Coordinates of C-alpha atoms in Angstrom, one line a residue:
Chain A
X39 CA -25.4 32.7 -9.2
X40 CA -21.5 31.0 -7.5
X41 CA -20.9 27.8 -8.3
X42 CA -19.4 25.0 -5.7
X43 CA -15.4 25.3 -5.9
X44 CA -13.8 23.0 -7.9
X45 CA -11.4 20.0 -6.6
X46 CA -8.8 18.3 -8.9
X47 CA -7.1 15.7 -6.7
X48 CA -4.4 14.0 -8.1
X49 CA -3.8 10.6 -6.9
X50 CA -2.2 7.3 -8.6
X51 CA -3.7 4.8 -5.6
X52 CA -6.7 5.3 -5.5
X53 CA -9.7 3.0 -4.7
X54 CA -10.3 -0.1 -5.8
X55 CA -6.3 -0.1 -5.6
X56 CA -5.4 -1.4 -1.9
X57 CA -2.2 0.0 -1.5
X58 CA -2.3 1.5 2.1
X59 CA -2.8 5.3 1.6
X60 CA -6.2 5.0 -0.6
X61 CA -7.8 5.4 2.6
X62 CA -6.8 9.3 3.3
X63 CA -7.6 9.9 -0.6
X64 CA -10.2 7.9 -0.1
X65 CA -11.2 10.1 2.9
X66 CA -9.8 13.3 1.7
X67 CA -12.4 13.6 -0.9
X68 CA -15.4 12.5 0.7
X69 CA -14.5 15.4 3.5
X70 CA -14.7 17.9 0.0
X71 CA -17.6 16.5 -1.4
X72 CA -19.4 16.4 1.9
X73 CA -18.4 20.8 2.2
X74 CA -19.6 21.2 -0.7
X75 CA -16.8 21.0 -3.8
X76 CA -17.4 19.6 -6.6
X77 CA -13.7 16.9 -6.6
X78 CA -12.7 14.8 -10.1
X79 CA -10.6 12.4 -9.4
X80 CA -7.5 12.2 -11.4
X81 CA -6.2 8.0 -11.3
X82 CA -4.9 5.5 -13.3
X83 CA -6.7 2.5 -14.5
X84 CA -8.6 0.4 -13.4
X85 CA -6.7 -2.4 -14.2
X86 CA -3.2 -1.3 -13.1
X87 CA -4.6 -1.9 -9.6
X88 CA -5.8 -5.3 -10.5
X89 CA -2.0 -6.3 -11.9
X90 CA -0.2 -5.2 -10.1
X91 CA -0.9 -4.0 -6.6
X92 CA -4.3 -5.7 -5.3
X93 CA -7.3 -4.2 -5.8
X94 CA -10.3 -4.7 -3.0
X95 CA -13.3 -4.2 -5.3
X96 CA -15.9 -3.1 -1.0
X97 CA -13.8 0.6 -2.0
X98 CA -15.0 1.2 -4.8
X99 CA -18.4 1.4 -3.6
X100 CA -17.0 3.7 -1.0
X101 CA -15.7 6.7 -3.3
X102 CA -18.7 9.3 -2.6
X103 CA -20.7 9.3 -6.1
X104 CA -20.5 13.0 -6.7
X105 CA -16.9 12.2 -6.6
X106 CA -16.2 12.3 -10.5
X107 CA -13.1 9.2 -10.9
X108 CA -11.1 9.6 -15.1
X109 CA -8.6 6.7 -15.3
X110 CA -5.9 6.8 -17.5
X111 CA -3.8 4.6 -18.1
X112 CA -1.0 4.0 -17.0
X113 CA 2.6 0.8 -17.7
X114 CA 4.6 -0.6 -15.2
X115 CA 7.1 -2.9 -17.3
X116 CA 9.2 -3.4 -14.0
X117 CA 6.4 -5.4 -12.1
X118 CA 5.0 -7.1 -15.6
X119 CA 5.4 -10.6 -14.7
X120 CA 4.9 -12.4 -18.4
X121 CA 7.7 -13.3 -20.2
X122 CA 6.6 -13.1 -23.0
X123 CA 6.5 -9.3 -23.5
X124 CA 10.0 -9.3 -22.3
X125 CA 11.9 -8.5 -24.8
X126 CA 15.9 -9.7 -25.9
X127 CA 17.6 -7.6 -24.2
X128 CA 15.8 -8.2 -20.4
X129 CA 15.9 -11.7 -21.1
X130 CA 19.6 -11.4 -22.1
X131 CA 21.2 -8.5 -19.6
X132 CA 18.9 -7.8 -17.1
X133 CA 21.2 -5.5 -15.2
X134 CA 21.7 -3.8 -18.9
X135 CA 17.7 -3.0 -19.5
X136 CA 16.7 -2.0 -16.3
X137 CA 19.7 0.4 -15.9
X138 CA 18.4 1.2 -19.7
X139 CA 14.4 1.4 -18.3
X140 CA 15.5 3.6 -14.9
X141 CA 17.3 6.4 -17.5
X142 CA 14.0 6.1 -20.0
X143 CA 11.9 6.8 -17.0
X144 CA 13.3 9.3 -15.4
X145 CA 13.2 11.0 -18.5
X146 CA 10.8 13.2 -18.0
X147 CA 11.2 13.7 -14.0
X148 CA 13.0 11.8 -11.7
X149 CA 11.2 8.3 -9.6
X150 CA 11.7 5.5 -12.0
X151 CA 8.3 3.6 -12.3
X152 CA 6.1 6.6 -12.5
X153 CA 8.0 9.2 -14.4
X154 CA 6.8 8.2 -17.7
X155 CA 2.9 9.2 -15.9
X156 CA 3.5 12.8 -15.4
X157 CA 2.6 13.1 -19.1
X158 CA 0.0 11.5 -19.3
X159 CA -1.1 13.1 -15.4
X160 CA -0.9 16.6 -16.9
X161 CA -2.8 16.5 -19.8
X162 CA -5.5 14.9 -17.6
X163 CA -5.8 17.5 -15.2
X164 CA -5.6 20.3 -17.8
X165 CA -8.4 18.3 -19.6
X166 CA -9.9 18.7 -16.1
X167 CA -10.0 22.3 -16.5
X168 CA -10.9 23.2 -19.5
X169 CA -14.3 20.8 -19.2
X170 CA -15.2 22.7 -15.9
X171 CA -12.2 25.3 -14.4
X172 CA -10.9 24.0 -10.9
X173 CA -9.9 26.0 -7.8
X174 CA -7.6 23.7 -6.4
X175 CA -5.6 20.6 -6.6
X176 CA -4.3 18.4 -4.6
X177 CA -2.2 15.3 -5.0
X178 CA -1.3 13.2 -3.1
X179 CA 2.1 11.1 -3.2
X180 CA 4.1 9.3 -3.2
X181 CA 4.6 9.0 -6.4
X182 CA 5.8 12.2 -6.2
X183 CA 4.4 12.6 -10.0
X184 CA 1.7 13.2 -9.0
X185 CA 3.3 16.5 -7.2
X186 CA 4.9 17.5 -10.9
X187 CA 1.4 17.4 -13.3
X188 CA -0.1 19.8 -10.2
X189 CA 2.7 22.1 -10.7
X190 CA 1.7 22.0 -14.5
X191 CA -1.5 23.0 -15.0
X192 CA -0.2 25.6 -11.6
X193 CA 2.0 26.7 -14.6
X194 CA 0.2 26.8 -17.3
X195 CA -3.5 28.0 -15.8
X196 CA -2.5 29.0 -12.7
X197 CA -4.2 26.5 -10.5
X198 CA -2.8 26.5 -6.9
X199 CA -1.8 22.7 -5.6
X200 CA -1.7 21.7 -2.4
X201 CA 1.3 19.3 -1.9
X202 CA 0.1 15.9 0.8
X203 CA 3.3 14.2 1.2
X204 CA 1.6 10.6 2.7
X205 CA 5.6 9.7 3.3
X206 CA 9.4 11.8 2.9
X207 CA 10.3 12.3 -1.0
X208 CA 14.0 12.4 0.4
X209 CA 13.7 10.7 3.8
X210 CA 14.2 7.8 4.0
X211 CA 11.6 7.2 6.7
X212 CA 13.3 4.5 8.1
X213 CA 16.3 5.6 8.6
X214 CA 16.0 9.3 9.1
X215 CA 19.3 10.5 6.6
X216 CA 18.9 12.2 2.7
X217 CA 18.1 9.4 0.3
X218 CA 19.5 12.4 -2.4
X219 CA 21.9 15.0 -2.3
X220 CA 21.2 19.0 -2.3
X221 CA 22.0 20.0 -6.0
X222 CA 20.2 16.8 -7.1
X223 CA 17.1 16.6 -9.4
X224 CA 15.1 15.7 -7.4
X225 CA 16.2 17.9 -4.6
X226 CA 15.7 20.6 -7.1
X227 CA 12.7 19.2 -7.9
X228 CA 11.9 19.4 -4.2
X229 CA 12.2 22.5 -3.9
X230 CA 9.8 24.0 -7.1
X231 CA 7.2 21.4 -6.1
X232 CA 7.5 23.1 -2.7
X233 CA 8.2 26.7 -3.1
X234 CA 4.9 27.1 -5.0
X235 CA 2.2 25.9 -3.1
X236 CA -0.6 27.2 -1.6
X237 CA 0.3 24.1 1.6
X238 CA 1.8 21.3 2.3
X239 CA 0.4 18.5 3.5
X240 CA 2.0 16.2 6.2
X241 CA 2.0 12.6 8.5
X242 CA 2.3 13.7 11.2
X243 CA 4.8 16.2 13.7
X244 CA 8.6 14.7 13.3
X245 CA 8.3 14.3 8.9
X246 CA 6.3 18.3 8.9
X247 CA 9.1 19.7 11.6
X248 CA 12.2 17.9 9.7
X249 CA 10.2 19.3 6.2
X250 CA 10.2 22.9 8.1
X251 CA 13.3 22.9 8.9
X252 CA 14.5 21.9 5.2
X253 CA 13.0 24.7 3.6
X254 CA 12.2 27.1 5.7
X255 CA 11.1 29.3 3.7
X256 CA 8.2 27.5 3.3
X257 CA 7.2 26.3 6.7
X258 CA 4.5 28.3 7.6
X259 CA 2.9 26.1 4.8
X260 CA 3.2 23.3 6.4
X261 CA 0.7 21.3 8.0
X262 CA 0.3 18.3 9.9
X263 CA -2.8 16.9 8.7
X264 CA -2.8 13.3 10.7
X265 CA -4.7 9.9 8.9
X266 CA -7.0 8.8 11.3
X267 CA -9.9 6.0 11.1
X268 CA -13.0 6.0 9.4
X269 CA -16.2 6.0 10.7
X270 CA -17.6 4.6 7.2
X271 CA -15.8 2.0 6.6
X272 CA -15.2 0.7 10.5
X273 CA -18.7 -0.4 11.7
X274 CA -17.9 0.0 15.3
X275 CA -16.5 -3.2 16.7
X276 CA -18.0 -5.4 20.0
X277 CA -16.2 -5.3 22.8
X278 CA -14.4 -9.0 22.7
X279 CA -16.7 -11.4 24.5
X280 CA -15.8 -13.6 26.7
X281 CA -14.6 -17.7 26.1
X282 CA -12.7 -20.5 26.4
X283 CA -9.0 -21.1 25.6
X284 CA -6.4 -19.3 25.2
X285 CA -5.7 -15.0 24.1
X286 CA -6.9 -13.8 20.7
X287 CA -4.0 -12.2 19.1
X288 CA -3.9 -9.8 15.9
X289 CA -2.3 -8.2 13.6
X290 CA -3.4 -6.3 10.9
X291 CA -1.6 -5.3 8.0
X292 CA 0.9 -5.1 4.7
X293 CA 3.0 -7.6 6.0
X294 CA 6.4 -5.8 4.9
X295 CA 10.3 -6.6 4.9
X296 CA 10.3 -3.9 7.4
X297 CA 7.7 -5.0 9.3
X298 CA 9.9 -7.2 12.6
X299 CA 8.2 -10.4 12.0
X300 CA 11.1 -13.1 13.0
X301 CA 11.2 -10.4 15.8
X302 CA 7.0 -10.9 17.0
X303 CA 7.4 -15.0 16.4
X304 CA 10.6 -15.2 18.2
X305 CA 8.6 -13.3 21.3
X306 CA 5.5 -15.1 20.5
X307 CA 7.1 -19.2 20.5
X308 CA 9.2 -17.5 23.8
X309 CA 5.8 -16.6 25.8
X310 CA 3.8 -19.6 25.0
X311 CA 7.2 -21.6 25.4
X312 CA 7.0 -20.7 29.2
X313 CA 3.3 -20.0 30.2
X314 CA 3.4 -16.5 29.8
X315 CA 0.9 -15.9 27.7
X316 CA -2.0 -18.4 28.7
X317 CA -1.9 -21.9 26.4
X318 CA -4.3 -22.5 23.3
X319 CA -3.9 -18.3 22.8
X320 CA -3.5 -17.5 19.3
X321 CA -1.5 -14.6 16.8
X322 CA -3.3 -14.8 13.8
X323 CA -1.8 -12.2 10.8
X324 CA -4.7 -10.4 8.5
X325 CA -2.7 -8.4 5.2
X326 CA -1.3 -8.4 2.1
X327 CA 2.4 -9.7 2.5
X328 CA 4.4 -7.2 0.8
X329 CA 3.6 -4.5 -1.3
X330 CA 2.2 -5.8 -4.8
X331 CA -0.4 -8.0 -6.1
X332 CA 2.5 -10.7 -6.2
X333 CA 3.0 -12.4 -2.6
X334 CA 6.6 -12.0 -1.4
X335 CA 7.4 -15.4 -0.9
X336 CA 9.9 -15.6 2.2
X337 CA 7.6 -13.5 4.3
X338 CA 5.1 -17.2 3.3
X339 CA 7.9 -19.1 4.7
X340 CA 8.8 -17.2 7.6
X341 CA 5.0 -17.0 9.0
X342 CA 3.7 -20.5 7.0
X343 CA 6.9 -21.7 9.5
X344 CA 5.3 -20.1 13.2
X345 CA 1.8 -22.3 12.4
X346 CA 2.5 -24.7 15.1
X347 CA 2.8 -21.9 17.9
X348 CA -0.8 -21.3 17.4
X349 CA 0.6 -18.9 15.0
X350 CA -2.4 -17.9 11.6
X351 CA -2.3 -16.6 8.3
X352 CA -5.1 -15.5 7.1
X353 CA -4.4 -13.6 4.0
X354 CA -5.8 -10.2 3.0
X355 CA -8.6 -9.3 5.0
X356 CA -11.3 -7.2 2.2
X357 CA -12.0 -3.4 3.9
X358 CA -15.4 -4.3 4.7
X359 CA -15.0 -7.7 6.8
X360 CA -12.4 -5.6 8.8
X361 CA -14.5 -4.8 11.9
X362 CA -15.2 -8.4 12.0
X363 CA -11.8 -9.6 12.0
X364 CA -11.3 -7.1 14.9
X365 CA -14.5 -8.4 16.4
X366 CA -12.5 -12.1 17.1
X367 CA -9.1 -10.7 19.0
X368 CA -9.0 -9.8 22.3
X369 CA -5.8 -8.1 22.5
X370 CA -4.2 -6.6 18.9
X371 CA -0.3 -6.9 17.7
X372 CA 0.3 -3.6 16.5
X373 CA 3.8 -4.6 14.4
X374 CA 6.0 -1.6 12.6
X375 CA 8.8 -0.5 11.1
X376 CA 11.3 1.3 13.2
X377 CA 11.8 4.9 12.8
X378 CA 11.2 8.4 14.0
X379 CA 8.9 9.2 10.8
X380 CA 7.1 6.8 10.7
X381 CA 3.6 6.1 11.1
X382 CA 1.0 3.6 11.1
X383 CA -2.4 4.3 9.0
X384 CA -3.6 1.3 11.0
X385 CA -3.1 2.6 14.8
X386 CA -6.2 4.4 14.2
X387 CA -8.1 1.5 13.5
X388 CA -7.4 0.3 16.7
X389 CA -7.6 2.6 18.9
X390 CA -11.4 2.8 17.0
X391 CA -11.5 -1.3 18.2
X392 CA -11.2 0.1 22.2
X393 CA -8.9 -2.9 22.7
X394 CA -6.0 -3.6 23.9
X395 CA -2.2 -3.2 22.2
X396 CA 1.0 -5.1 22.3
X397 CA 2.9 -1.8 20.1
X398 CA 5.5 -4.2 19.0
X399 CA 7.6 -0.9 17.5
X400 CA 10.7 0.8 17.9
X401 CA 9.3 3.5 20.7
X402 CA 10.7 6.7 18.5
X403 CA 8.5 5.8 15.6
X404 CA 5.9 8.8 16.0
X405 CA 3.3 5.9 15.4
X406 CA 4.3 6.2 19.9
X407 CA 2.9 9.7 20.0
X408 CA -0.4 9.1 18.8
X409 CA 0.1 6.1 21.7
X410 CA 0.5 8.0 24.9
X411 CA -3.0 8.7 25.8
X412 CA -3.7 5.3 25.8
X413 CA -5.2 3.8 28.5
X414 CA -4.1 -0.5 27.4
X415 CA -0.6 -0.2 25.6
X416 CA 2.2 -3.2 26.1
X417 CA 5.8 -1.0 25.0
X418 CA 8.3 -2.1 24.3
X419 CA 12.2 -0.8 25.1
X420 CA 13.3 -2.4 22.1
X421 CA 12.9 -4.7 19.0
X422 CA 14.0 -7.5 20.6
X423 CA 12.4 -11.6 21.0
X424 CA 12.7 -10.8 25.0
X425 CA 11.3 -7.2 24.8
X426 CA 8.1 -8.5 22.9
X427 CA 7.7 -11.8 24.5
X428 CA 7.3 -9.8 27.8
X429 CA 5.0 -6.7 26.0
X430 CA 2.6 -9.3 24.9
X431 CA 2.9 -11.3 28.3
X432 CA 2.0 -7.2 29.4
X433 CA -1.6 -7.3 26.5
X434 CA -2.6 -10.2 27.7
X435 CA -2.7 -8.4 31.8
X436 CA -4.4 -5.6 29.8
X437 CA -8.1 -7.4 28.9
X438 CA -8.9 -7.1 32.5
X439 CA -8.5 -4.3 33.0
X440 CA -11.1 -2.5 31.5
X441 CA -12.7 -0.7 33.7
X442 CA -15.0 3.3 33.7
X443 CA -12.8 4.8 33.3
X444 CA -10.6 3.7 31.0
X445 CA -13.6 2.6 28.3
X446 CA -14.3 6.4 28.8
X447 CA -10.8 7.6 28.0
X448 CA -10.9 5.5 25.3
X449 CA -14.3 6.9 23.9
X450 CA -12.4 9.7 24.1
X451 CA -9.4 9.2 22.2
X452 CA -11.2 7.4 19.6
X453 CA -13.6 10.4 18.6
X454 CA -9.8 12.9 18.9
X455 CA -8.9 10.7 16.6
X456 CA -11.5 10.4 13.5
X457 CA -10.0 10.7 10.1
X458 CA -12.9 13.8 9.4
X459 CA -11.8 15.8 12.6
X460 CA -7.8 16.1 10.8
X461 CA -8.9 16.7 7.4
X462 CA -12.3 19.3 8.8
X463 CA -10.1 22.6 9.2
X464 CA -7.7 22.7 6.5
X465 CA -10.7 21.9 3.8
X466 CA -12.9 25.0 5.2
X467 CA -9.8 26.5 4.9
X468 CA -8.9 26.1 1.1
X469 CA -11.8 27.0 0.4
X470 CA -11.9 29.8 -1.6
X471 CA -13.0 33.0 -0.1
X472 CA -17.0 34.8 -1.6
X473 CA -14.9 37.4 -2.7
X474 CA -12.3 36.4 -3.9
Chain B
X65 CA -8.6 -29.1 -12.6
X66 CA -5.4 -29.9 -13.0
X67 CA -3.2 -27.5 -14.3
X68 CA 0.0 -29.3 -16.7
X69 CA 2.7 -26.8 -14.6
X70 CA 7.1 -26.9 -15.7
X71 CA 8.7 -24.8 -12.9
X72 CA 11.8 -24.3 -14.0
X73 CA 14.4 -23.7 -11.2
X74 CA 18.1 -22.2 -11.9
X75 CA 19.4 -20.4 -9.5
X76 CA 22.5 -22.3 -7.9
X77 CA 21.8 -20.6 -4.3
X78 CA 18.1 -22.6 -4.7
X79 CA 18.4 -25.7 -2.4
X80 CA 15.9 -28.3 -2.4
X81 CA 14.0 -27.7 0.9
X82 CA 13.0 -23.8 -0.7
X83 CA 12.3 -25.9 -4.5
X84 CA 9.9 -28.2 -1.9
X85 CA 8.2 -26.3 -0.5
X86 CA 7.4 -23.9 -4.0
X87 CA 6.5 -26.9 -6.0
X88 CA 3.9 -27.8 -2.1
X89 CA 2.6 -24.7 -3.0
X90 CA 1.8 -24.8 -7.0
X91 CA 0.4 -28.3 -6.8
X92 CA -1.6 -26.9 -3.4
X93 CA -3.4 -24.2 -6.4
X94 CA -4.3 -26.3 -9.2
X95 CA -0.6 -27.9 -10.7
X96 CA -0.3 -30.7 -11.9
X97 CA 3.7 -30.3 -12.0
X98 CA 6.7 -31.6 -13.3
X99 CA 10.5 -29.3 -12.2
X100 CA 13.2 -29.0 -14.4
X101 CA 16.2 -28.3 -12.5
X102 CA 19.0 -26.8 -14.6
X103 CA 20.9 -25.6 -11.3
X104 CA 24.5 -26.3 -11.6
X105 CA 26.6 -29.0 -10.7
X106 CA 27.9 -26.3 -7.7
X107 CA 25.4 -25.2 -6.0
X108 CA 26.9 -21.6 -3.9
X109 CA 24.8 -18.6 -1.3
X110 CA 23.6 -16.4 -3.0
X111 CA 25.9 -13.5 -1.3
X112 CA 25.9 -10.2 -1.1
X113 CA 23.6 -7.5 -3.4
X114 CA 26.2 -6.9 -6.4
X115 CA 28.1 -6.0 -9.6
X116 CA 29.8 -9.2 -9.7
X117 CA 26.7 -11.2 -8.5
X118 CA 24.2 -9.3 -11.6
X119 CA 27.1 -10.6 -13.8
X120 CA 27.2 -14.1 -12.8
X121 CA 23.8 -14.2 -12.6
X122 CA 23.1 -13.1 -16.0
X123 CA 25.8 -15.4 -17.2
X124 CA 24.2 -18.5 -15.0
X125 CA 21.5 -17.6 -16.5
X126 CA 22.9 -18.2 -20.5
X127 CA 24.2 -20.7 -19.3
X128 CA 20.5 -22.2 -17.6
X129 CA 19.0 -22.2 -20.8
X130 CA 21.8 -23.9 -22.8
X131 CA 21.3 -26.4 -20.8
X132 CA 17.6 -27.9 -21.6
X133 CA 17.3 -30.7 -23.4
X134 CA 15.0 -32.3 -26.1
X135 CA 13.2 -34.2 -23.8
X136 CA 13.0 -30.9 -21.9
X137 CA 11.1 -29.3 -24.4
X138 CA 8.7 -31.8 -25.1
X139 CA 7.1 -31.4 -21.7
X140 CA 6.9 -27.2 -22.2
X141 CA 5.0 -28.4 -25.7
X142 CA 3.3 -29.4 -23.2
X143 CA 2.2 -27.6 -20.1
X144 CA -0.8 -24.7 -20.1
X145 CA 2.4 -22.6 -17.6
X146 CA 5.5 -22.8 -17.3
X147 CA 7.1 -20.8 -14.4
X148 CA 10.6 -19.2 -13.4
X149 CA 10.8 -20.6 -9.7
X150 CA 14.1 -17.3 -10.2
X151 CA 16.1 -14.4 -11.8
X152 CA 17.9 -17.2 -13.1
X153 CA 15.6 -19.0 -14.8
X154 CA 13.7 -16.1 -16.7
X155 CA 15.8 -16.8 -20.4
X156 CA 15.0 -20.9 -20.5
X157 CA 10.9 -20.3 -19.5
X158 CA 11.6 -16.9 -22.9
X159 CA 13.3 -20.0 -24.9
X160 CA 10.5 -22.0 -24.2
X161 CA 8.3 -20.0 -26.1
X162 CA 9.0 -21.2 -29.2
X163 CA 8.1 -25.3 -28.4
X164 CA 5.1 -23.8 -26.8
X165 CA 3.1 -20.9 -28.6
X166 CA 0.4 -21.3 -26.0
X167 CA 1.3 -21.6 -22.1
X168 CA 1.5 -19.4 -20.3
X169 CA 5.5 -18.6 -19.6
X170 CA 5.2 -15.9 -16.0
X171 CA 8.0 -14.9 -14.0
X172 CA 7.6 -16.8 -10.7
X173 CA 5.9 -18.6 -7.9
X174 CA 4.3 -15.8 -6.8
X175 CA 3.0 -14.9 -9.6
X176 CA 2.6 -18.6 -10.7
X177 CA 0.1 -18.7 -8.3
X178 CA -1.6 -15.9 -9.5
X179 CA -2.5 -18.1 -12.7
X180 CA -3.5 -20.6 -11.0
X181 CA -5.7 -19.1 -8.9
X182 CA -7.1 -17.4 -12.6
X183 CA -7.9 -20.5 -13.6

């Protein structure tokens, strides 16, 4: 009797972490489990996410019950806010402490903060393989230490591995510049890991092509596995109900310093002040401020200042409440950092809501391709307050332009951009052949 | 129930408005707040990130820790939560562990808000 193939999934961020890449991780393991694979995940402890990134307990319930999750500890001294635990050196000479810490972190793998995780992660991966032989390892990054652990298992036991780049490693996706020299430790590690990989996944075409250009020998194993929206996480959002008063604009997503918040708020104020937006319109922002559990103070202050202009910040929105958040919006605002390699997970959800979108991002951003066929998008030519104001007004006009043809186009686009549609071909292709 | 909280400010770039904004946020989260102002007499802009700035901030943090008075110690001894509002205040807050073995000593107002929320 043949046994089901066994996938080992290595991820630092996994439910209950609320970090952006978690949805891809969740969908990936569920897709493999659905396709009949035995799936074991090795990830960080729950406490890691509660302390550092913020946790969304509702996400953990979304993991397919057939998936086995093994958690290992993760220590992150640089993010520790408990001053009692600080050493005298950290208090007296913080830059020296930080430098020594970084050297220690990078001893076994060149990745600050995450390097020390390589040994426990590789040991856990080996233990999973010893308990039940693994047919394929899929490692998702960042952090990239997961790639190293997958490589360790390949070297020790010959288990092939897939590298899933949710972001880039040696490319700054915002500036388009490389972040390390070709002879650096990071570059050498990346080249070695790519050379031995069974397959390498990227979230968009520009990222895939950049890597193919720099690592031509691996190009034929590099594929695009786009993000998508998850029907299991986002129930159908009802059409906006006609209501009195102004329009309800909404943004949902992590607000990082890369998000052009200043331009968005300035454009909003301008469009409200000169009457391009109906009086009484509101802009509601939901999501975490910054990547970590502790919110970024300066961002919070900027949003607090805008409260008098109809801007409201409602804080993080649990995944279970996301559909309600969208249901209370007439127009969605997609504000993203600049860069042609920048991609967004949220854009797919935005498409699924079938609402008009004001795309507040650099036109060269990879997200522009995702929205290319969307009939209700107000785009900006440049990330400036004037352009944002103009696009917000255009977005307001799109609310009334929803005919049958538009709805059919939106239905087709939303269906094409489901996450399972992106993953299915890879899950099928990676299944070990019966005769192998 | 309110939490006896001491907010320690030491950075020369910290403005009165910023301190007030921090204080408001902490009070709204349930803090019964006292601000300990250890800023040097001459305030200045923070400036660009550089080795020189790191050295100056380090020296400032030592100086701020030395500015803690007996009155400050009394305050801290009765606090449940002591907060370093900025990096320069960390050394002063770290010294507080001598005078209060049970208070939470946290780095940053956001972490303090989290601590208050957890109470």
